[in-house]
Amino acid sequence: MNTVYSIGELESFLIAILVLFIGHSVNRHVRFFKKYNIPEPIIGGLVVAAVITVLHFQNITLAFSLPMQNTLMLMFFSTVGLAASYKLLARGGKKVFIFLGIASIYIILQNAVGVSLAAALGLEPLMGLVAGSITLSGGHGTGAAWSQTFAEQYNMNTLEFAMAAATFGLVMGGIIGGPVAQRLIDKNKLESSYGIGGNHHKDHPDLVTYDQLEIDNVTAKSVLETLFIIMLCVAGAKWVGYLVASFDISWLKMPEFVYALFLGVVITNLTEMTRGYKMNNECVDILGTVALSLFLAMALMSLKLWEIFDLAIPLLIILMVQTVVLACFAYFVTFKVMGSNYDAAVMAGGHCGFGMGATPTAVMNMGALVSRNGPSPQAFMVVPIVGAFFIDIVNLVVLQGYIKFIL
């Protein structure tokens, strides 16, 4: 008989913080993790998820209460928007479209791998899309949505496969990004144009680094002001989502975090143009890093790893091949097309994150890299914008094309 233990909100929040401490400790003592910049929430989250999985097979289930998880995600994407001044946007605008082109080509390749392997292994070709961009580039939400569509239109039950594939992708995206990018940095002797170490905020006041090791000079007042602006973006995103749903404005329907990101862009550029208020980039940096770390810790400690164990062997084979293909694509294609420089290497690590998992995983990969190698503001501008907004549109178009071709 399975016994379920419900963990309270406060206790669940404490465990999420503990996840980060566990990840930090393992990262510090295990040379491989330290060398290849595996993000601390990934390490700590997998340790806790492994413990929960062992308990699950002992018929003990832990149910966490994490009401802040979605809010923390919205807070992080708000800070991405708040860091996007028009000066930086102008500097990185061209790269956004180049990276979008690379990511779009990869989605086509990702589905080609999924569909061809599914057919070769005796699965329905549509299952190849589930083990392709539906879950790997789309994530859990996109996987759940398409599973409902497949059930209604094609009488196929793909929900369990979709959730397992998305979970696998989330984990692997966080694991391979650091090693791929660090190998590029070391092999090509690349350096950040802002240098390694030192106080980047002092030398470059407009820079948001998302470096958890950065020394910051903040005050209680500046933290409260920045937190107020971030929460304005969060609340605004929820209201925009509600209004879009209420008036059924289909062309404006997108995930709430996209609204939060663009509200942040609007606010930071309005304050910059009017010069009525100076955004404190150090506070944006700190609060964004904290929100992202806690969000990923909560997401990973809630993973049901036994869903991966329940995967059919053919689907697991497809996912392993997808992992290798993405690592090679990011290493040989993304890096070279994006300029073969330090920013390109960090973007390659980010591409591993959202090509297999989700945009927050991509940003955490890049955060781990810049903590060791120095800032890359261009990467933090390009990858989240493509991963959070444009890629979902491309994914939808590509998937529709594949479904028409298959059927």
CSV table of C-alpha atoms in Angstrom, one decimal:
chain,number,residue,atom,x,y,z
A,1,MET,CA,0.0,0.0,0.0
A,2,ASN,CA,1.4,3.4,-1.0
A,3,THR,CA,1.7,5.9,1.8
A,4,VAL,CA,1.5,9.6,0.8
A,5,TYR,CA,3.2,12.3,3.0
A,6,SER,CA,2.2,15.8,2.2
A,7,ILE,CA,5.1,18.3,2.8
A,8,GLY,CA,3.9,21.8,3.9
A,9,GLU,CA,4.6,25.0,2.0
A,10,LEU,CA,7.3,26.3,4.4
A,11,GLU,CA,9.0,22.9,4.7
A,12,SER,CA,8.9,22.5,0.9
A,13,PHE,CA,10.5,25.9,0.5
A,14,LEU,CA,13.3,25.0,2.9
A,15,ILE,CA,14.0,21.8,1.0
A,16,ALA,CA,14.3,23.8,-2.2
A,17,ILE,CA,16.9,26.0,-0.6
A,18,LEU,CA,18.6,22.8,0.7
A,19,VAL,CA,18.7,21.5,-2.8
A,20,LEU,CA,20.9,24.4,-3.8
A,21,PHE,CA,23.2,23.8,-0.8
A,22,ILE,CA,23.5,20.2,-1.8
A,23,GLY,CA,24.3,21.1,-5.3
A,24,HIS,CA,27.0,23.6,-4.2
A,25,SER,CA,28.6,21.1,-1.9
A,26,VAL,CA,28.7,18.3,-4.5
A,27,ASN,CA,29.9,20.8,-7.1
A,28,ARG,CA,32.8,21.9,-4.9
A,29,HIS,CA,33.9,18.4,-4.0
A,30,VAL,CA,33.4,16.4,-7.2
A,31,ARG,CA,36.0,17.5,-9.8
A,32,PHE,CA,33.9,16.6,-12.9
A,33,PHE,CA,31.0,18.8,-11.9
A,34,LYS,CA,33.3,21.7,-11.0
A,35,LYS,CA,35.3,21.4,-14.2
A,36,TYR,CA,32.3,21.2,-16.6
A,37,ASN,CA,30.0,23.7,-14.9
A,38,ILE,CA,27.0,21.4,-14.2
A,39,PRO,CA,24.4,23.8,-12.6
A,40,GLU,CA,24.0,23.4,-8.9
A,41,PRO,CA,20.2,23.2,-9.0
A,42,ILE,CA,20.5,20.3,-11.5
A,43,ILE,CA,22.9,18.4,-9.2
A,44,GLY,CA,21.1,19.0,-6.0
A,45,GLY,CA,17.7,18.5,-7.6
A,46,LEU,CA,18.7,15.1,-9.0
A,47,VAL,CA,20.1,14.0,-5.6
A,48,VAL,CA,16.7,14.8,-3.9
A,49,ALA,CA,14.8,13.3,-6.8
A,50,ALA,CA,16.8,10.1,-6.5
A,51,VAL,CA,16.0,9.9,-2.8
A,52,ILE,CA,12.3,10.4,-3.5
A,53,THR,CA,12.5,7.7,-6.2
A,54,VAL,CA,14.0,5.2,-3.8
A,55,LEU,CA,11.2,6.0,-1.3
A,56,HIS,CA,8.6,5.6,-4.1
A,57,PHE,CA,9.8,2.1,-4.7
A,58,GLN,CA,9.4,1.5,-1.0
A,59,ASN,CA,5.7,2.6,-1.4
A,60,ILE,CA,6.4,6.0,0.2
A,61,THR,CA,5.4,9.1,-1.8
A,62,LEU,CA,6.4,12.7,-0.8
A,63,ALA,CA,4.1,15.4,-2.1
A,64,PHE,CA,5.6,18.9,-2.0
A,65,SER,CA,3.6,22.1,-1.8
A,66,LEU,CA,5.3,24.7,-4.0
A,67,PRO,CA,2.9,27.5,-4.7
A,68,MET,CA,5.8,29.9,-5.4
A,69,GLN,CA,7.3,27.9,-8.2
A,70,ASN,CA,5.4,29.6,-11.1
A,71,THR,CA,5.9,33.1,-9.5
A,72,LEU,CA,9.6,32.5,-9.2
A,73,MET,CA,9.8,31.6,-12.9
A,74,LEU,CA,7.9,34.8,-13.8
A,75,MET,CA,10.2,36.8,-11.5
A,76,PHE,CA,13.2,35.5,-13.4
A,77,PHE,CA,11.9,36.3,-16.8
A,78,SER,CA,10.9,39.7,-15.6
A,79,THR,CA,14.6,40.3,-14.7
A,80,VAL,CA,15.6,39.1,-18.2
A,81,GLY,CA,13.3,41.8,-19.6
A,82,LEU,CA,14.5,44.4,-17.1
A,83,ALA,CA,18.1,43.7,-18.2
A,84,ALA,CA,17.3,44.3,-21.9
A,85,SER,CA,18.0,48.0,-22.4
A,86,TYR,CA,17.6,49.3,-26.0
A,87,LYS,CA,21.3,49.8,-26.2
A,88,LEU,CA,22.0,46.1,-25.6
A,89,LEU,CA,19.1,45.1,-27.8
A,90,ALA,CA,20.5,47.1,-30.7
A,91,ARG,CA,23.9,45.5,-30.1
A,92,GLY,CA,22.5,42.0,-30.1
A,93,GLY,CA,19.5,42.3,-32.5
A,94,LYS,CA,21.2,40.7,-35.5
A,95,LYS,CA,22.4,37.7,-33.4
A,96,VAL,CA,18.8,37.1,-32.2
A,97,PHE,CA,17.7,36.3,-35.8
A,98,ILE,CA,20.8,34.3,-36.6
A,99,PHE,CA,20.3,32.2,-33.5
A,100,LEU,CA,16.6,31.8,-34.3
A,101,GLY,CA,17.6,30.4,-37.7
A,102,ILE,CA,20.0,27.9,-36.1
A,103,ALA,CA,17.4,26.8,-33.6
A,104,SER,CA,14.7,26.5,-36.3
A,105,ILE,CA,17.0,24.3,-38.4
A,106,TYR,CA,17.7,22.1,-35.4
A,107,ILE,CA,14.0,21.6,-34.6
A,108,ILE,CA,13.5,20.3,-38.2
A,109,LEU,CA,16.5,18.0,-37.6
A,110,GLN,CA,15.3,17.0,-34.2
A,111,ASN,CA,11.9,15.8,-35.6
A,112,ALA,CA,13.6,14.0,-38.5
A,113,VAL,CA,15.7,12.0,-36.0
A,114,GLY,CA,12.6,11.3,-33.9
A,115,VAL,CA,10.4,10.2,-36.7
A,116,SER,CA,13.0,8.1,-38.6
A,117,LEU,CA,14.1,6.3,-35.4
A,118,ALA,CA,10.5,5.7,-34.3
A,119,ALA,CA,9.7,4.1,-37.7
A,120,ALA,CA,12.9,2.0,-37.6
A,121,LEU,CA,12.1,0.8,-34.0
A,122,GLY,CA,8.5,-0.2,-34.9
A,123,LEU,CA,6.7,2.8,-33.2
A,124,GLU,CA,4.1,5.0,-34.7
A,125,PRO,CA,5.9,7.9,-36.6
A,126,LEU,CA,3.9,10.4,-34.5
A,127,MET,CA,5.6,9.0,-31.4
A,128,GLY,CA,8.8,10.3,-33.0
A,129,LEU,CA,7.4,13.8,-32.7
A,130,VAL,CA,6.6,13.2,-29.1
A,131,ALA,CA,10.3,12.2,-28.6
A,132,GLY,CA,11.2,15.2,-30.8
A,133,SER,CA,10.5,18.9,-30.6
A,134,ILE,CA,7.1,18.4,-28.9
A,135,THR,CA,8.7,17.6,-25.6
A,136,LEU,CA,12.4,18.3,-26.0
A,137,SER,CA,12.1,21.8,-27.5
A,138,GLY,CA,8.6,22.4,-26.1
A,139,GLY,CA,8.8,21.0,-22.6
A,140,HIS,CA,6.1,19.5,-20.3
A,141,GLY,CA,3.4,22.1,-21.1
A,142,THR,CA,3.7,21.6,-24.9
A,143,GLY,CA,3.9,17.8,-24.4
A,144,ALA,CA,0.7,17.8,-22.4
A,145,ALA,CA,-1.1,20.0,-24.9
A,146,TRP,CA,-0.1,17.8,-27.9
A,147,SER,CA,-1.0,14.6,-26.0
A,148,GLN,CA,-4.5,15.9,-25.6
A,149,THR,CA,-4.6,16.7,-29.4
A,150,PHE,CA,-3.3,13.2,-30.3
A,151,ALA,CA,-5.9,11.6,-28.0
A,152,GLU,CA,-8.8,13.6,-29.5
A,153,GLN,CA,-7.8,13.5,-33.2
A,154,TYR,CA,-5.8,10.2,-33.6
A,155,ASN,CA,-7.0,8.1,-30.6
A,156,MET,CA,-3.4,7.9,-29.3
A,157,ASN,CA,-2.5,7.9,-25.6
A,158,THR,CA,0.9,9.7,-25.5
A,159,LEU,CA,0.7,11.6,-22.2
A,160,GLU,CA,2.9,9.3,-20.1
A,161,PHE,CA,5.5,9.1,-22.9
A,162,ALA,CA,5.4,12.9,-23.3
A,163,MET,CA,5.9,13.6,-19.6
A,164,ALA,CA,8.7,11.0,-19.4
A,165,ALA,CA,10.4,12.4,-22.5
A,166,ALA,CA,10.1,16.0,-21.2
A,167,THR,CA,11.6,15.0,-17.9
A,168,PHE,CA,14.5,13.1,-19.5
A,169,GLY,CA,15.1,16.2,-21.7
A,170,LEU,CA,15.1,18.6,-18.8
A,171,VAL,CA,17.7,16.5,-16.9
A,172,MET,CA,20.0,15.9,-19.9
A,173,GLY,CA,19.7,19.5,-21.2
A,174,GLY,CA,21.2,20.6,-17.8
A,175,ILE,CA,23.9,18.0,-17.8
A,176,ILE,CA,25.3,18.3,-21.4
A,177,GLY,CA,25.3,22.1,-21.7
A,178,GLY,CA,28.2,22.9,-19.4
A,179,PRO,CA,30.6,20.2,-20.7
A,180,VAL,CA,29.9,21.2,-24.4
A,181,ALA,CA,30.5,24.9,-23.8
A,182,GLN,CA,33.4,24.5,-21.5
A,183,ARG,CA,35.2,22.2,-24.0
A,184,LEU,CA,34.7,24.9,-26.7
A,185,ILE,CA,36.1,27.6,-24.3
A,186,ASP,CA,39.1,25.5,-23.2
A,187,LYS,CA,39.9,24.1,-26.7
A,188,ASN,CA,39.8,27.5,-28.4
A,189,LYS,CA,41.2,29.5,-25.5
A,190,LEU,CA,38.3,31.8,-25.4
A,191,GLU,CA,37.8,34.7,-22.9
A,192,SER,CA,35.0,37.0,-22.0
A,193,SER,CA,35.6,40.6,-23.3
A,194,TYR,CA,34.8,41.7,-19.8
A,195,GLY,CA,37.5,39.6,-18.2
A,196,ILE,CA,37.4,36.9,-15.5
A,197,GLY,CA,37.1,37.9,-11.9
A,198,GLY,CA,37.0,41.4,-10.6
A,199,ASN,CA,33.9,43.5,-9.9
A,200,HIS,CA,32.1,43.7,-13.2
A,201,HIS,CA,29.3,45.8,-11.8
A,202,LYS,CA,31.7,48.5,-10.7
A,203,ASP,CA,33.6,48.5,-14.0
A,204,HIS,CA,30.5,48.2,-16.1
A,205,PRO,CA,27.4,49.6,-14.3
A,206,ASP,CA,24.9,48.7,-17.0
A,207,LEU,CA,26.0,45.0,-17.0
A,208,VAL,CA,23.7,42.2,-15.7
A,209,THR,CA,25.9,39.1,-15.3
A,210,TYR,CA,23.7,36.5,-13.6
A,211,ASP,CA,26.9,35.4,-11.9
A,212,GLN,CA,26.2,34.0,-8.5
A,213,LEU,CA,29.7,34.7,-7.4
A,214,GLU,CA,29.7,38.4,-8.4
A,215,ILE,CA,30.3,40.9,-5.6
A,216,ASP,CA,27.3,43.2,-5.4
A,217,ASN,CA,26.8,46.5,-3.6
A,218,VAL,CA,23.1,46.9,-2.8
A,219,THR,CA,21.0,48.5,-0.2
A,220,ALA,CA,17.7,47.4,1.4
A,221,LYS,CA,16.0,50.3,-0.4
A,222,SER,CA,17.3,49.3,-3.8
A,223,VAL,CA,16.3,45.7,-3.3
A,224,LEU,CA,12.8,46.7,-2.3
A,225,GLU,CA,12.5,49.1,-5.3
A,226,THR,CA,13.6,46.4,-7.7
A,227,LEU,CA,11.5,43.7,-6.1
A,228,PHE,CA,8.5,46.1,-6.5
A,229,ILE,CA,9.2,46.5,-10.2
A,230,ILE,CA,9.7,42.8,-10.7
A,231,MET,CA,6.4,42.0,-9.0
A,232,LEU,CA,4.7,44.6,-11.2
A,233,CYS,CA,5.9,42.6,-14.2
A,234,VAL,CA,4.7,39.3,-12.6
A,235,ALA,CA,1.2,40.7,-11.7
A,236,GLY,CA,1.0,42.4,-15.1
A,237,ALA,CA,1.8,39.2,-16.9
A,238,LYS,CA,-1.0,37.4,-15.0
A,239,TRP,CA,-3.4,40.2,-15.9
A,240,VAL,CA,-2.5,40.2,-19.5
A,241,GLY,CA,-2.9,36.5,-19.6
A,242,TYR,CA,-6.4,36.8,-18.0
A,243,LEU,CA,-7.5,39.5,-20.4
A,244,VAL,CA,-6.2,37.6,-23.5
A,245,ALA,CA,-8.2,34.5,-22.3
A,246,SER,CA,-11.3,36.6,-21.4
A,247,PHE,CA,-11.5,38.3,-24.8
A,248,ASP,CA,-10.3,35.2,-26.7
A,249,ILE,CA,-7.5,37.0,-28.5
A,250,SER,CA,-5.9,33.9,-30.0
A,251,TRP,CA,-3.0,35.6,-31.7
A,252,LEU,CA,-1.8,37.0,-28.4
A,253,LYS,CA,-2.0,33.7,-26.5
A,254,MET,CA,1.4,32.7,-25.2
A,255,PRO,CA,2.9,31.6,-21.9
A,256,GLU,CA,2.7,34.0,-19.0
A,257,PHE,CA,6.5,34.2,-18.8
A,258,VAL,CA,6.6,35.8,-22.3
A,259,TYR,CA,4.4,38.6,-21.1
A,260,ALA,CA,6.6,39.1,-18.0
A,261,LEU,CA,9.7,39.3,-20.1
A,262,PHE,CA,8.3,41.9,-22.5
A,263,LEU,CA,6.8,44.0,-19.7
A,264,GLY,CA,10.3,44.1,-18.2
A,265,VAL,CA,11.6,45.3,-21.6
A,266,VAL,CA,9.0,48.0,-21.7
A,267,ILE,CA,9.6,49.2,-18.2
A,268,THR,CA,13.4,49.3,-18.3
A,269,ASN,CA,13.4,51.1,-21.7
A,270,LEU,CA,10.8,53.6,-20.6
A,271,THR,CA,12.8,54.5,-17.5
A,272,GLU,CA,16.0,54.7,-19.6
A,273,MET,CA,14.4,57.0,-22.2
A,274,THR,CA,12.6,59.3,-19.7
A,275,ARG,CA,15.6,59.2,-17.2
A,276,GLY,CA,13.1,59.4,-14.4
A,277,TYR,CA,14.4,56.3,-12.6
A,278,LYS,CA,17.7,54.5,-12.9
A,279,MET,CA,17.3,50.7,-12.7
A,280,ASN,CA,19.7,49.1,-10.2
A,281,ASN,CA,21.3,46.3,-12.4
A,282,GLU,CA,23.0,44.8,-9.4
A,283,CYS,CA,19.6,44.2,-7.7
A,284,VAL,CA,18.1,42.9,-10.9
A,285,ASP,CA,21.1,40.5,-11.2
A,286,ILE,CA,20.8,39.2,-7.6
A,287,LEU,CA,17.0,38.8,-7.6
A,288,GLY,CA,17.0,37.2,-11.0
A,289,THR,CA,19.7,34.7,-10.0
A,290,VAL,CA,17.9,33.8,-6.8
A,291,ALA,CA,14.5,33.4,-8.5
A,292,LEU,CA,16.0,31.2,-11.2
A,293,SER,CA,17.9,29.0,-8.8
A,294,LEU,CA,14.9,28.4,-6.6
A,295,PHE,CA,12.6,27.8,-9.5
A,296,LEU,CA,14.9,25.1,-11.0
A,297,ALA,CA,15.5,23.6,-7.6
A,298,MET,CA,11.7,23.2,-7.1
A,299,ALA,CA,11.2,21.8,-10.6
A,300,LEU,CA,13.9,19.2,-10.3
A,301,MET,CA,13.2,18.1,-6.7
A,302,SER,CA,9.6,17.3,-7.9
A,303,LEU,CA,10.8,15.2,-10.8
A,304,LYS,CA,9.3,11.7,-11.0
A,305,LEU,CA,12.4,9.8,-12.2
A,306,TRP,CA,10.5,6.5,-12.2
A,307,GLU,CA,8.6,7.8,-15.2
A,308,ILE,CA,11.9,7.5,-17.1
A,309,PHE,CA,12.3,3.9,-15.9
A,310,ASP,CA,8.8,3.2,-17.3
A,311,LEU,CA,9.8,4.3,-20.7
A,312,ALA,CA,9.7,1.8,-23.5
A,313,ILE,CA,13.2,0.8,-24.6
A,314,PRO,CA,12.7,2.2,-28.1
A,315,LEU,CA,11.7,5.6,-26.8
A,316,LEU,CA,14.7,5.7,-24.5
A,317,ILE,CA,16.9,4.9,-27.4
A,318,ILE,CA,15.4,7.8,-29.4
A,319,LEU,CA,16.0,10.2,-26.5
A,320,MET,CA,19.6,9.1,-26.0
A,321,VAL,CA,20.3,9.6,-29.7
A,322,GLN,CA,18.6,13.0,-29.5
A,323,THR,CA,21.0,14.0,-26.7
A,324,VAL,CA,24.1,13.1,-28.7
A,325,VAL,CA,22.7,14.8,-31.8
A,326,LEU,CA,22.1,18.1,-29.9
A,327,ALA,CA,25.5,18.0,-28.3
A,328,CYS,CA,27.2,17.6,-31.7
A,329,PHE,CA,25.0,20.2,-33.3
A,330,ALA,CA,25.7,22.8,-30.6
A,331,TYR,CA,29.4,22.0,-30.7
A,332,PHE,CA,29.9,22.0,-34.4
A,333,VAL,CA,27.1,24.2,-35.8
A,334,THR,CA,25.7,26.6,-33.2
A,335,PHE,CA,29.2,27.7,-32.0
A,336,LYS,CA,30.6,28.3,-35.5
A,337,VAL,CA,27.5,30.1,-37.0
A,338,MET,CA,27.2,32.3,-33.9
A,339,GLY,CA,30.8,33.6,-34.4
A,340,SER,CA,33.2,31.0,-32.9
A,341,ASN,CA,33.9,33.3,-30.0
A,342,TYR,CA,33.3,33.3,-26.2
A,343,ASP,CA,29.6,34.5,-26.5
A,344,ALA,CA,29.0,31.8,-29.1
A,345,ALA,CA,30.4,29.1,-26.8
A,346,VAL,CA,28.1,30.3,-24.0
A,347,MET,CA,25.1,30.3,-26.4
A,348,ALA,CA,26.0,26.7,-27.5
A,349,GLY,CA,25.7,25.7,-23.8
A,350,GLY,CA,22.3,27.5,-23.7
A,351,HIS,CA,21.1,25.8,-26.9
A,352,CYS,CA,21.7,22.5,-25.2
A,353,GLY,CA,19.5,23.7,-22.3
A,354,PHE,CA,16.4,24.7,-24.3
A,355,GLY,CA,17.0,22.2,-27.2
A,356,MET,CA,16.5,19.3,-24.7
A,357,GLY,CA,14.7,21.0,-21.8
A,358,ALA,CA,13.5,24.5,-21.3
A,359,THR,CA,14.6,28.1,-21.4
A,360,PRO,CA,15.3,28.3,-17.6
A,361,THR,CA,17.6,25.3,-18.0
A,362,ALA,CA,19.4,27.1,-20.8
A,363,VAL,CA,19.9,30.2,-18.7
A,364,MET,CA,21.1,28.2,-15.7
A,365,ASN,CA,23.7,26.5,-18.0
A,366,MET,CA,24.9,29.9,-19.1
A,367,GLY,CA,24.9,31.2,-15.5
A,368,ALA,CA,27.2,28.3,-14.4
A,369,LEU,CA,29.5,29.1,-17.3
A,370,VAL,CA,29.8,32.8,-16.7
A,371,SER,CA,30.4,32.3,-13.0
A,372,ARG,CA,33.7,30.6,-14.0
A,373,ASN,CA,34.6,32.3,-17.3
A,374,GLY,CA,33.3,35.9,-17.1
A,375,PRO,CA,30.2,37.7,-18.3
A,376,SER,CA,28.4,37.2,-21.6
A,377,PRO,CA,25.6,39.7,-21.8
A,378,GLN,CA,24.9,39.0,-25.5
A,379,ALA,CA,24.2,35.3,-24.7
A,380,PHE,CA,21.8,36.3,-22.0
A,381,MET,CA,20.0,38.6,-24.4
A,382,VAL,CA,19.8,36.3,-27.4
A,383,VAL,CA,19.0,32.8,-25.9
A,384,PRO,CA,16.1,33.8,-23.6
A,385,ILE,CA,14.4,35.9,-26.3
A,386,VAL,CA,14.6,33.0,-28.8
A,387,GLY,CA,13.9,30.3,-26.3
A,388,ALA,CA,11.0,32.0,-24.5
A,389,PHE,CA,9.1,33.4,-27.5
A,390,PHE,CA,10.1,32.8,-31.1
A,391,ILE,CA,11.0,29.1,-30.9
A,392,ASP,CA,7.4,28.2,-29.8
A,393,ILE,CA,6.0,29.7,-33.0
A,394,VAL,CA,8.6,28.0,-35.1
A,395,ASN,CA,8.0,24.7,-33.3
A,396,LEU,CA,4.2,24.9,-34.0
A,397,VAL,CA,4.7,25.5,-37.7
A,398,VAL,CA,7.3,22.7,-38.1
A,399,LEU,CA,5.1,20.2,-36.2
A,400,GLN,CA,2.1,21.0,-38.3
A,401,GLY,CA,4.2,20.4,-41.4
A,402,TYR,CA,5.5,17.0,-40.1
A,403,ILE,CA,2.0,15.8,-39.2
A,404,LYS,CA,0.7,16.6,-42.7
A,405,PHE,CA,3.7,14.8,-44.2
A,406,ILE,CA,3.3,11.7,-41.9
A,407,LEU,CA,-0.4,11.4,-42.4
